[in-house]
Amino acid sequence: MPNAFDFSVSPFHSLQPQEQALVRARVDIVYYRTDEVIIDADAAPAALYILIKGQVAQMEGSSIVHIYAPQDSFDGRALMAGRSSHRFVAREEVLAYALDHATVQQLMAGNATFSALLFSGLGEKLQAMAQQGQQQEMQSLTLARVDAAMLHAPEYVGELTPVAEVARLFKEKRISHVLVRDDANNPPRLGIFSTSDLPAAIVTEMPLAELPVGQLATFGLVTLQPHRRMGEALTAMLRHRIHRVVIAEGDEVLGVIESLDVFSYLSNHSHLIITRISNAPSVQALEQAAAQTTRMVQQLYTNGTDVGLIGRLVQQVNARLFERAWDMIAPPDLVQNSCLIVMGSEGRGEQLLKTDQDNGLILCDGYTPPADLQAICQRFTDALVQIGYPPCPGGVMVSNPAWRGSVSEWQARARQWLARGNAQDLIDLAVFQDAHAVAGNPDLLEQVHGTLWQHGTHNDFLLARFAAATLAFGDVGANWLTRLFAPGDEHERLPIKKMAIFPIVQGIRSLALAQGISATSTVERIEALVQQGVLERRWGDNLIHSLHFFMGQRLKLELAALGSGPLAEAAADVQTLSSLERDLLKDTLGIVRRFKAMVRRRFRLDLIQ
């Protein structure tokens, strides 16, 4: 039987041939009866167990925290720690491999991936999963460091240098930009001037031989550290509508990376999608560009790109798409005196594939909108439907008057949500808290968000009711686990959004509202909570890793279902997951369970339930 050991399952798939031979030579087969204790709490396990047949329950007191199925292994951490914090009990007759402590230590010492999968934290396990079996995932171009690309050496000029001299420098050195030093400013600052700025210089009244380059340079540079990823450089360029990012370590400028350098590294051609959106002459052309976004997501996911980065790229592409559609439909005066917002998962940058619409419109106070505003907004809603965004079942769309109004009207709504706090108010509050500006004047949104922070952060009762939604769908406890791991067709599936993603999003959203944090994405909120000391760094990292794991699992299911009709709620079937995915599911669901308990304590939810 040891010769039949399955080396295709995690973590043993990472072993080299000589390591596999070691396992075959030393592994034993053990048998346990139903209800027999395999590892007791506080006991020192003698071996790593790999299930062949049967199920094992991991117990915390009288509660089941996980169920292990065939091909799963346990308990590597207890083996290394010298004691187990849980009890492992056979739920039925169990047949398992047992690999002794000394052999496991030897494998860990010689194989970093095996060690990471067996013993390391959630982040290391997710990284190892991204690497497993496919070198192309390790080489995924969006994950490459920016300093791996060709950085253009910085060329400096003073801010009083004439534009004519800079133009000669462009020609002589065959460069397209210079960095402009303004040492007279207090403090000194650094800007950039490029060939795309020359037309503006030409139309000025001052001769180019006299015009100081500092008058046309762009100061306040967008910078990245050299270890940041290529995909982040692309995201920064899209967000700021620039073609160059400065790579710097502290105050030392290492070079400049241009958009063409980034594009040459990327295989998803997202820059072409942006270009087509920007140049689209019609809604039909936008529809074609939007279809390419889905293919981009498929390719990025297949290449092993971090799901959080995919979300940020999609958010930037979609923002440009919404902006272009709005520019096509709304008159310029309306665009200039309003702010088009997207909300929900789109606002958080966590909507990877098109689902339904979540948008609204904020108007300047004192501005009189066009008489046909309702018709304009309805055309925009219809255009998004044509592009591929179905209407929102809850009516959260600009075509619904309840989701548009002046700054003062929106502020009044926000105060009403906070004052009344009924079920619908809390839903609307959560939706609007995620609002992100995509067109027009973003300051209008900031004014309304300011009302939320001013009136919401100290309302303990409202905050508790708002946070209570974190617990709305219950826990993945013993009953759930039993049904998830039931044999044959009797088992249930795990609704990923309700049971896993939503508790993290809503719990973090509640903590962010309590702290007056203005960030809209869940990851940015977590980082802000860590900076404020509300969350420990380890907790923040685990929540981010868990969120991205669940988003990845959901995306995998949604991509598999493309073409079969409207996207349904993604539900994970644990019997189709790999042993590594089941191991990660155990860890991440445990993090969700502990996070919900933390939210319960923080907002004293037992007092209102």
Coordinates of C-alpha atoms in Angstrom, one line a residue:
M1 CA 0.0 0.0 0.0
P2 CA 2.8 2.6 0.7
N3 CA 3.9 2.1 -2.9
A4 CA 0.5 3.5 -3.9
F5 CA 1.0 6.7 -2.1
D6 CA -0.5 9.6 -4.1
F7 CA 2.1 12.3 -4.7
S8 CA -0.3 14.4 -6.7
V9 CA -2.0 15.9 -3.7
S10 CA -0.8 18.8 -1.5
P11 CA 1.8 19.2 0.0
F12 CA 3.4 16.0 -1.4
H13 CA 3.1 17.2 -5.0
S14 CA 6.1 19.5 -4.3
L15 CA 8.5 16.7 -3.5
Q16 CA 11.4 15.7 -5.7
P17 CA 11.9 12.1 -6.8
Q18 CA 14.5 11.3 -4.0
E19 CA 12.1 12.9 -1.5
Q20 CA 9.2 10.7 -2.7
A21 CA 11.4 7.7 -2.3
L22 CA 12.1 8.7 1.3
V23 CA 8.3 8.9 1.9
R24 CA 7.7 5.5 0.4
A25 CA 10.4 4.0 2.6
R26 CA 9.2 5.4 5.9
V27 CA 5.4 5.8 5.7
D28 CA 3.1 3.4 7.6
I29 CA -0.6 2.7 7.4
V30 CA -2.8 3.0 10.5
Y31 CA -6.4 2.2 11.3
Y32 CA -8.8 3.9 13.8
R33 CA -12.3 2.9 14.8
T34 CA -15.3 5.2 14.8
D35 CA -15.1 7.8 17.6
E36 CA -11.5 6.9 18.4
V37 CA -9.2 9.8 19.3
I38 CA -6.3 10.1 16.9
I39 CA -4.6 13.2 18.4
D40 CA -5.8 14.5 21.7
A41 CA -5.7 18.2 22.7
D42 CA -2.4 19.1 24.4
A43 CA -0.9 15.8 23.3
A44 CA 2.3 15.6 21.2
P45 CA 1.5 14.0 17.9
A46 CA 3.9 11.3 16.7
A47 CA 3.2 11.6 13.0
L48 CA 1.7 13.5 10.1
Y49 CA -1.5 11.8 9.0
I50 CA -2.8 11.6 5.4
L51 CA -6.3 10.2 5.1
I52 CA -7.0 7.2 2.7
K53 CA -10.5 6.4 3.8
G54 CA -13.0 7.9 6.2
Q55 CA -13.4 11.3 7.9
V56 CA -11.8 13.0 10.9
A57 CA -13.3 15.8 12.9
Q58 CA -11.1 18.6 14.3
M59 CA -12.6 19.5 17.6
E60 CA -12.3 22.7 19.7
G61 CA -13.9 21.7 22.9
S62 CA -17.3 20.2 21.9
S63 CA -17.4 22.1 18.6
I64 CA -16.3 20.8 15.2
V65 CA -14.1 23.4 13.5
H66 CA -13.2 21.3 10.4
I67 CA -13.7 17.9 8.8
Y68 CA -10.9 16.1 7.0
A69 CA -11.7 13.9 4.0
P70 CA -9.6 11.5 2.0
Q71 CA -6.3 13.0 0.7
D72 CA -6.3 15.6 3.4
S73 CA -3.4 15.7 5.9
F74 CA -3.2 16.8 9.5
D75 CA -1.7 18.0 11.9
G76 CA 1.6 19.4 10.6
R77 CA 1.6 22.5 12.8
A78 CA 1.0 20.4 16.0
L79 CA 3.8 18.2 14.9
M80 CA 6.2 21.0 14.7
A81 CA 4.9 22.8 17.8
G82 CA 5.2 19.7 19.9
R83 CA 1.6 19.8 21.0
S84 CA -1.9 19.9 19.5
S85 CA -4.4 22.7 20.3
H86 CA -7.3 20.6 19.0
R87 CA -8.6 17.0 19.3
F88 CA -8.8 14.9 16.2
V89 CA -11.5 12.2 16.3
A90 CA -12.5 9.5 13.7
R91 CA -16.1 10.2 12.6
E92 CA -16.2 6.8 11.0
E93 CA -13.7 4.0 10.4
V94 CA -10.4 5.6 9.3
L95 CA -7.5 4.3 7.2
A96 CA -4.6 6.7 7.0
Y97 CA -0.9 7.0 6.2
A98 CA 1.3 8.0 9.1
L99 CA 4.6 9.8 8.3
D100 CA 6.9 10.0 11.3
H101 CA 8.1 13.3 12.9
A102 CA 11.7 12.9 11.9
T103 CA 10.9 12.3 8.2
V104 CA 8.6 15.3 8.1
Q105 CA 11.4 17.5 9.6
Q106 CA 13.8 16.2 7.0
L107 CA 11.4 17.0 4.1
M108 CA 10.8 20.5 5.5
A109 CA 14.5 21.2 5.8
G110 CA 15.1 20.3 2.2
N111 CA 12.0 21.6 0.5
A112 CA 10.7 25.2 1.1
T113 CA 7.5 24.7 -0.8
F114 CA 6.6 21.6 1.2
S115 CA 7.4 23.5 4.4
A116 CA 5.2 26.4 3.4
L117 CA 2.2 24.3 2.4
L118 CA 2.5 22.2 5.6
F119 CA 3.4 24.6 8.3
S120 CA 3.4 28.3 7.2
G121 CA 0.7 30.9 7.5
L122 CA -2.1 31.5 5.2
G123 CA -0.2 34.0 3.0
E124 CA 2.6 31.5 2.3
K125 CA 0.1 28.8 1.5
L126 CA -1.7 31.0 -1.0
Q127 CA 1.6 31.9 -2.6
A128 CA 2.6 28.3 -2.8
M129 CA -0.7 27.4 -4.4
A130 CA -0.2 30.1 -7.0
Q131 CA 3.2 28.6 -7.8
Q132 CA 2.3 24.9 -7.8
G133 CA 2.8 22.9 -10.9
Q134 CA 3.1 25.8 -13.4
Q135 CA 6.2 27.8 -14.0
Q136 CA 4.2 30.2 -16.2
E137 CA 2.4 31.3 -13.1
M138 CA 5.7 32.2 -11.4
Q139 CA 6.5 34.2 -14.5
S140 CA 3.1 35.9 -14.7
L141 CA 4.1 39.2 -16.2
T142 CA 1.8 41.3 -14.0
L143 CA 3.7 39.9 -11.0
A144 CA 7.2 40.9 -12.3
R145 CA 8.9 43.6 -10.3
V146 CA 8.9 47.0 -12.0
D147 CA 12.7 47.2 -11.9
A148 CA 12.8 44.1 -14.0
A149 CA 11.7 46.2 -16.9
M150 CA 13.9 48.6 -18.8
L151 CA 14.1 51.7 -16.6
H152 CA 15.0 54.9 -18.3
A153 CA 17.9 56.6 -16.5
P154 CA 16.8 59.9 -15.0
E155 CA 17.8 63.0 -17.0
Y156 CA 17.6 66.2 -14.9
V157 CA 17.2 69.8 -15.8
G158 CA 16.6 72.9 -13.7
E159 CA 13.1 74.5 -13.6
L160 CA 14.5 77.7 -15.3
T161 CA 15.9 75.7 -18.3
P162 CA 14.3 77.0 -21.5
V163 CA 12.0 74.7 -23.3
A164 CA 14.0 75.0 -26.5
E165 CA 17.1 73.6 -24.8
V166 CA 15.0 70.7 -23.4
A167 CA 13.7 70.0 -26.9
R168 CA 17.3 69.8 -28.2
L169 CA 18.0 67.4 -25.3
F170 CA 15.1 65.2 -26.4
K171 CA 16.6 65.0 -30.0
E172 CA 20.2 64.6 -29.0
K173 CA 19.7 61.9 -26.4
R174 CA 16.7 60.3 -28.0
I175 CA 14.6 60.6 -24.9
S176 CA 11.0 61.6 -24.4
H177 CA 11.1 63.2 -21.0
V178 CA 13.2 65.0 -18.4
L179 CA 12.9 65.3 -14.6
V180 CA 12.6 69.0 -13.6
R181 CA 14.3 70.1 -10.3
D182 CA 12.8 73.1 -8.6
D183 CA 15.3 73.7 -5.8
A184 CA 14.0 77.3 -5.2
N185 CA 10.8 75.9 -3.8
N186 CA 10.5 75.2 -0.1
P187 CA 10.8 72.2 0.2
P188 CA 12.5 71.4 -3.1
R189 CA 10.3 69.5 -5.5
L190 CA 10.7 67.3 -8.6
G191 CA 8.5 67.4 -11.7
I192 CA 8.4 65.9 -15.2
F193 CA 8.2 67.4 -18.7
S194 CA 7.7 65.2 -21.7
T195 CA 7.3 65.4 -25.5
S196 CA 3.5 65.4 -25.0
D197 CA 3.9 68.8 -23.2
L198 CA 5.6 70.4 -26.2
P199 CA 2.3 71.4 -28.0
A200 CA 1.3 73.4 -25.0
A201 CA 4.7 75.2 -25.0
I202 CA 4.4 76.0 -28.7
V203 CA 1.1 77.8 -28.4
T204 CA 2.3 80.1 -25.6
E205 CA 3.1 83.7 -26.4
M206 CA 6.6 83.4 -24.9
P207 CA 9.4 82.3 -27.2
L208 CA 10.6 78.7 -26.5
A209 CA 14.2 80.0 -26.0
E210 CA 12.9 82.1 -23.0
L211 CA 10.0 79.9 -21.7
P212 CA 11.1 78.1 -18.4
V213 CA 10.4 74.4 -18.5
G214 CA 9.2 74.6 -14.9
Q215 CA 6.1 76.6 -16.0
L216 CA 4.8 73.5 -17.9
A217 CA 6.3 70.7 -15.9
T218 CA 4.0 68.4 -13.9
F219 CA 5.0 68.3 -10.2
G220 CA 3.8 65.9 -7.6
L221 CA 5.2 62.8 -9.3
V222 CA 3.5 59.4 -9.2
T223 CA 6.2 57.0 -7.8
L224 CA 6.6 53.3 -7.0
Q225 CA 9.2 51.4 -5.2
P226 CA 11.4 49.1 -7.2
H227 CA 9.9 45.9 -5.6
R228 CA 6.3 46.8 -6.6
R229 CA 4.7 44.8 -9.4
M230 CA 4.3 45.6 -13.0
G231 CA 0.5 45.4 -12.7
E232 CA 0.6 48.1 -10.1
A233 CA 2.5 50.3 -12.4
L234 CA -0.3 49.8 -15.0
T235 CA -2.9 50.5 -12.4
A236 CA -1.2 53.7 -11.4
M237 CA -1.0 54.9 -15.0
L238 CA -4.7 54.2 -15.6
R239 CA -5.8 55.8 -12.4
H240 CA -3.8 59.0 -12.9
R241 CA -4.0 59.1 -16.7
I242 CA -0.3 59.3 -17.2
H243 CA 2.2 57.5 -19.3
R244 CA 5.2 57.4 -17.0
V245 CA 5.8 56.4 -13.4
V246 CA 9.0 57.3 -11.4
I247 CA 10.7 54.4 -9.7
A248 CA 12.3 55.5 -6.5
E249 CA 13.7 54.1 -3.2
G250 CA 13.2 56.8 -0.6
D251 CA 14.6 60.0 -2.1
E252 CA 16.7 58.2 -4.7
V253 CA 15.2 58.1 -8.2
L254 CA 16.3 54.9 -9.9
G255 CA 14.6 55.6 -13.2
V256 CA 11.4 56.1 -15.1
I257 CA 9.1 53.4 -16.5
E258 CA 6.9 54.3 -19.5
S259 CA 3.6 52.8 -20.5
L260 CA 5.2 51.1 -23.5
D261 CA 7.6 49.4 -21.2
V262 CA 4.7 48.1 -19.1
F263 CA 2.7 47.1 -22.1
S264 CA 5.5 45.0 -23.4
Y265 CA 5.4 43.0 -20.2
L266 CA 1.7 42.4 -20.1
S267 CA -0.1 39.8 -22.1
N268 CA -3.7 40.9 -21.4
H269 CA -3.6 44.0 -23.6
S270 CA -5.7 46.1 -21.1
H271 CA -4.1 49.2 -22.6
L272 CA -5.8 48.4 -25.9
I273 CA -9.1 48.1 -24.1
I274 CA -8.6 51.5 -22.5
T275 CA -7.7 53.0 -25.8
R276 CA -10.8 51.5 -27.5
I277 CA -13.0 52.8 -24.7
S278 CA -11.5 56.3 -25.0
N279 CA -12.0 56.3 -28.8
A280 CA -15.3 54.6 -28.8
P281 CA -17.8 56.5 -31.0
S282 CA -20.9 54.7 -29.8
V283 CA -22.4 52.5 -27.1
Q284 CA -22.1 49.6 -29.5
A285 CA -18.3 50.2 -29.6
L286 CA -18.3 50.3 -25.8
E287 CA -20.1 47.0 -25.7
Q288 CA -17.4 45.4 -27.8
A289 CA -14.7 46.8 -25.5
A290 CA -16.5 45.6 -22.4
A291 CA -16.5 42.1 -23.8
Q292 CA -12.7 42.2 -24.0
T293 CA -12.6 43.0 -20.3
T294 CA -14.0 39.6 -19.5
R295 CA -11.4 37.9 -21.7
M296 CA -8.7 39.9 -19.9
V297 CA -10.0 38.7 -16.6
Q298 CA -9.9 35.1 -17.8
Q299 CA -6.4 35.4 -19.1
L300 CA -5.1 37.1 -15.9
Y301 CA -6.7 34.5 -13.7
T302 CA -5.3 31.6 -15.9
N303 CA -1.8 33.2 -15.6
G304 CA -2.0 33.1 -11.8
T305 CA -2.3 36.9 -11.3
D306 CA -3.2 38.0 -7.8
V307 CA -7.0 38.4 -7.6
G308 CA -6.7 41.7 -5.8
L309 CA -4.7 43.1 -8.6
I310 CA -7.3 41.8 -11.1
G311 CA -10.0 43.6 -9.2
R312 CA -8.1 46.9 -9.3
L313 CA -7.4 46.7 -13.0
V314 CA -11.0 45.9 -13.7
Q315 CA -12.1 48.8 -11.6
Q316 CA -9.9 51.2 -13.6
V317 CA -11.1 49.8 -16.9
N318 CA -14.7 49.9 -15.8
A319 CA -14.4 53.5 -14.5
R320 CA -13.2 54.6 -17.9
L321 CA -16.0 52.8 -19.5
F322 CA -18.7 54.4 -17.3
E323 CA -17.1 57.8 -17.8
R324 CA -17.1 57.4 -21.6
A325 CA -20.7 56.2 -21.6
W326 CA -21.7 59.2 -19.4
D327 CA -19.8 61.6 -21.7
M328 CA -21.7 60.2 -24.7
I329 CA -25.1 60.7 -23.1
A330 CA -25.0 63.6 -20.7
P331 CA -24.5 67.2 -21.9
P332 CA -21.1 68.8 -20.9
D333 CA -22.8 71.2 -18.5
L334 CA -24.3 68.3 -16.5
V335 CA -21.0 66.4 -16.5
Q336 CA -19.1 69.4 -15.1
N337 CA -21.7 70.1 -12.4
S338 CA -22.2 66.5 -11.1
C339 CA -20.4 63.4 -9.9
L340 CA -21.2 60.0 -11.3
I341 CA -20.6 57.4 -8.7
V342 CA -20.5 53.6 -8.6
M343 CA -21.2 51.6 -5.4
G344 CA -21.2 48.2 -3.9
S345 CA -18.5 45.8 -5.1
E346 CA -17.8 48.0 -8.1
G347 CA -17.0 50.9 -5.8
R348 CA -14.8 48.7 -3.7
G349 CA -12.9 47.4 -6.7
E350 CA -14.0 43.8 -6.0
Q351 CA -16.3 43.2 -8.9
L352 CA -14.3 40.9 -11.2
L353 CA -17.1 40.1 -13.7
K354 CA -20.1 42.2 -14.7
T355 CA -23.1 41.6 -12.5
D356 CA -25.8 44.3 -11.9
Q357 CA -25.6 48.0 -11.8
D358 CA -25.0 50.1 -8.7
N359 CA -24.6 53.8 -9.5
G360 CA -25.9 57.2 -8.6
L361 CA -25.5 60.9 -9.4
I362 CA -24.6 63.8 -7.1
L363 CA -25.3 67.4 -8.4
C364 CA -23.7 70.6 -7.3
D365 CA -25.8 72.7 -4.9
G366 CA -27.5 75.5 -6.7
Y367 CA -27.1 73.9 -10.1
T368 CA -30.3 73.6 -12.2
P369 CA -30.0 70.3 -14.2
P370 CA -31.5 69.8 -17.7
A371 CA -35.3 69.5 -17.8
D372 CA -34.9 66.1 -19.3
L373 CA -32.6 64.8 -16.6
Q374 CA -34.8 61.7 -16.0
A375 CA -34.6 60.8 -19.7
I376 CA -30.8 61.3 -19.7
C377 CA -30.3 59.1 -16.8
Q378 CA -32.6 56.4 -18.2
R379 CA -30.6 56.4 -21.4
F380 CA -27.5 55.9 -19.3
T381 CA -29.1 52.9 -17.5
D382 CA -30.2 51.5 -20.8
A383 CA -26.7 51.9 -22.3
L384 CA -25.2 50.0 -19.4
V385 CA -27.7 47.2 -19.9
Q386 CA -26.7 47.0 -23.6
I387 CA -23.0 47.0 -22.5
G388 CA -23.7 44.0 -20.2
Y389 CA -24.7 45.4 -16.8
P390 CA -28.2 44.2 -15.9
P391 CA -30.5 46.5 -14.0
C392 CA -30.1 46.5 -10.2
P393 CA -32.9 44.5 -8.6
G394 CA -32.9 47.1 -5.8
G395 CA -33.1 50.0 -8.1
V396 CA -29.7 51.5 -7.2
M397 CA -29.3 53.3 -10.5
V398 CA -29.2 56.9 -11.7
S399 CA -32.5 56.3 -13.5
N400 CA -34.1 56.0 -10.0
P401 CA -34.6 59.5 -8.5
A402 CA -33.8 58.1 -5.0
W403 CA -30.2 57.7 -6.1
R404 CA -29.6 61.1 -7.5
G405 CA -29.8 64.6 -6.0
S406 CA -27.8 67.6 -4.9
V407 CA -25.0 67.5 -2.4
S408 CA -27.4 68.9 0.3
E409 CA -30.0 66.3 -0.6
W410 CA -27.5 63.5 -0.4
Q411 CA -26.3 64.8 2.9
A412 CA -29.8 64.9 4.2
R413 CA -30.3 61.3 3.1
A414 CA -27.1 60.3 4.9
R415 CA -28.2 61.9 8.1
Q416 CA -31.6 60.2 7.7
W417 CA -29.9 56.8 7.3
L418 CA -27.9 57.4 10.4
A419 CA -30.8 58.8 12.4
R420 CA -33.5 56.2 11.6
G421 CA -31.3 53.2 11.1
N422 CA -34.1 50.9 9.9
A423 CA -33.2 47.8 7.9
Q424 CA -33.5 49.6 4.5
D425 CA -31.5 52.6 5.8
L426 CA -28.7 50.3 6.9
I427 CA -28.6 48.6 3.5
D428 CA -28.5 52.0 1.7
L429 CA -25.9 53.2 4.1
A430 CA -23.7 50.2 3.3
V431 CA -24.1 50.6 -0.4
F432 CA -23.3 54.3 -0.4
Q433 CA -20.3 53.9 2.0
D434 CA -18.6 52.1 -0.9
A435 CA -19.3 54.9 -3.4
H436 CA -16.4 55.7 -5.8
A437 CA -16.3 58.6 -8.2
V438 CA -15.9 57.7 -11.9
A439 CA -16.9 60.9 -13.8
G440 CA -17.4 64.6 -13.0
N441 CA -16.4 66.4 -9.9
P442 CA -15.2 63.9 -7.2
D443 CA -15.2 66.7 -4.5
L444 CA -19.0 66.4 -4.4
L445 CA -18.8 62.8 -3.2
E446 CA -16.2 63.8 -0.6
Q447 CA -18.6 66.3 0.8
V448 CA -21.3 63.7 1.3
H449 CA -18.9 61.1 2.6
G450 CA -17.8 63.7 5.1
T451 CA -21.3 63.8 6.5
L452 CA -21.1 60.1 7.2
W453 CA -17.9 60.4 9.2
Q454 CA -19.1 63.4 11.1
H455 CA -22.4 61.9 12.2
G456 CA -21.8 58.2 12.1
T457 CA -18.6 57.5 14.0
H458 CA -19.9 58.3 17.5
N459 CA -23.4 56.8 17.2
D460 CA -22.7 53.5 19.1
F461 CA -26.3 52.2 18.8
L462 CA -26.3 52.8 15.0
L463 CA -22.9 51.3 14.6
A464 CA -23.9 48.2 16.5
R465 CA -27.0 47.7 14.3
F466 CA -24.9 48.3 11.2
A467 CA -22.3 45.8 12.3
A468 CA -24.9 43.2 13.2
A469 CA -25.3 42.4 9.5
T470 CA -21.9 40.8 9.7
L471 CA -23.5 37.9 11.5
A472 CA -26.6 37.8 9.3
F473 CA -25.9 34.5 7.6
G474 CA -24.8 32.5 10.6
D475 CA -21.6 30.6 11.1
V476 CA -20.0 27.7 9.3
G477 CA -20.4 25.5 12.4
A478 CA -20.7 21.8 13.0
N479 CA -24.0 21.4 11.2
W480 CA -22.8 23.2 8.1
L481 CA -19.5 21.3 8.1
T482 CA -21.4 18.0 8.4
R483 CA -23.6 18.9 5.4
L484 CA -20.7 20.2 3.4
F485 CA -18.7 17.0 3.8
A486 CA -21.7 14.6 3.6
P487 CA -21.0 11.7 1.1
G488 CA -22.5 11.5 -2.4
D489 CA -25.3 13.7 -3.4
E490 CA -26.3 14.5 0.1
H491 CA -23.8 17.2 0.7
E492 CA -24.4 21.0 0.4
R493 CA -22.4 23.7 -1.3
L494 CA -20.9 26.7 0.4
P495 CA -22.4 30.0 -0.8
I496 CA -19.1 31.9 -1.0
K497 CA -20.5 35.5 -1.0
K498 CA -22.9 35.1 1.9
M499 CA -20.9 32.9 4.2
A500 CA -17.4 34.0 3.5
I501 CA -17.0 37.3 1.5
F502 CA -19.8 39.3 3.0
P503 CA -18.8 38.8 6.7
I504 CA -15.3 40.2 6.0
V505 CA -16.6 43.1 3.8
Q506 CA -19.4 44.1 6.2
G507 CA -17.3 43.7 9.4
I508 CA -14.5 45.8 7.9
R509 CA -17.0 48.3 6.6
S510 CA -18.5 48.7 10.1
L511 CA -15.0 49.2 11.7
A512 CA -14.2 51.7 9.0
L513 CA -17.3 53.7 9.6
A514 CA -16.7 53.7 13.4
Q515 CA -13.1 55.0 12.7
G516 CA -14.1 57.5 10.1
I517 CA -12.0 55.8 7.4
S518 CA -12.7 57.2 3.9
A519 CA -11.2 54.4 1.9
T520 CA -13.7 52.4 -0.2
S521 CA -11.9 49.2 -0.9
T522 CA -11.9 46.4 1.8
V523 CA -8.1 46.0 1.5
E524 CA -7.5 49.7 1.9
R525 CA -9.8 49.8 4.9
I526 CA -8.0 46.9 6.5
E527 CA -4.7 48.7 6.0
A528 CA -6.0 51.9 7.5
L529 CA -7.4 49.9 10.5
V530 CA -4.0 48.3 11.0
Q531 CA -2.3 51.7 10.8
Q532 CA -4.7 53.0 13.5
G533 CA -4.0 50.0 15.7
V534 CA -7.6 48.7 15.5
L535 CA -6.3 45.5 13.9
E536 CA -3.0 43.7 14.5
R537 CA -0.8 43.4 11.4
R538 CA -1.2 39.6 11.5
W539 CA -5.0 39.9 11.6
G540 CA -5.0 42.4 8.8
D541 CA -2.9 40.2 6.6
N542 CA -5.0 37.1 7.3
L543 CA -8.2 38.9 6.5
I544 CA -6.8 40.2 3.2
H545 CA -5.5 36.7 2.2
S546 CA -8.9 35.2 3.2
L547 CA -10.8 37.7 1.1
H548 CA -8.7 37.2 -1.9
F549 CA -8.9 33.4 -1.5
F550 CA -12.7 33.5 -1.5
M551 CA -12.8 36.0 -4.4
G552 CA -10.5 33.7 -6.4
Q553 CA -12.7 30.7 -5.6
R554 CA -15.8 32.7 -6.6
L555 CA -14.2 33.9 -9.8
K556 CA -13.2 30.3 -10.8
L557 CA -16.8 29.2 -10.5
E558 CA -18.1 32.2 -12.3
L559 CA -15.7 31.8 -15.2
A560 CA -16.7 28.1 -15.5
A561 CA -20.3 29.2 -15.7
L562 CA -19.8 31.9 -18.4
G563 CA -22.1 31.5 -21.4
S564 CA -24.8 29.5 -19.4
G565 CA -26.9 32.5 -18.6
P566 CA -26.9 35.2 -15.9
L567 CA -24.3 34.7 -13.2
A568 CA -25.8 32.9 -10.2
E569 CA -24.5 32.9 -6.6
A570 CA -21.3 31.0 -6.7
A571 CA -21.3 28.0 -4.3
A572 CA -18.2 25.9 -3.6
D573 CA -18.5 22.1 -3.7
V574 CA -15.8 20.9 -1.3
Q575 CA -15.8 17.5 -3.0
T576 CA -14.4 19.1 -6.2
L577 CA -11.7 21.0 -4.4
S578 CA -8.1 19.9 -4.3
S579 CA -6.6 18.9 -0.9
L580 CA -4.7 22.2 -0.8
E581 CA -7.9 24.2 -1.5
R582 CA -9.7 22.3 1.2
D583 CA -6.8 23.1 3.6
L584 CA -7.0 26.7 2.7
L585 CA -10.8 26.6 3.0
K586 CA -10.3 25.3 6.6
D587 CA -7.9 28.1 7.5
T588 CA -9.9 30.9 5.9
L589 CA -13.3 29.9 7.3
G590 CA -11.6 29.7 10.7
I591 CA -10.4 33.3 10.2
V592 CA -13.9 34.4 9.2
R593 CA -15.3 32.7 12.3
R594 CA -12.8 34.4 14.6
F595 CA -13.3 37.8 12.9
K596 CA -17.1 37.6 13.4
A597 CA -16.5 36.9 17.1
M598 CA -14.2 39.9 17.3
V599 CA -16.9 42.1 15.6
R600 CA -19.5 40.7 18.1
R601 CA -17.3 41.8 21.0
R602 CA -16.2 45.1 19.5
F603 CA -19.8 46.3 18.9
R604 CA -21.3 44.4 21.9
L605 CA -23.8 42.7 19.6
D606 CA -25.0 40.3 22.3
L607 CA -26.8 43.3 23.8
I608 CA -29.0 44.0 20.8
Q609 CA -29.8 40.5 19.7

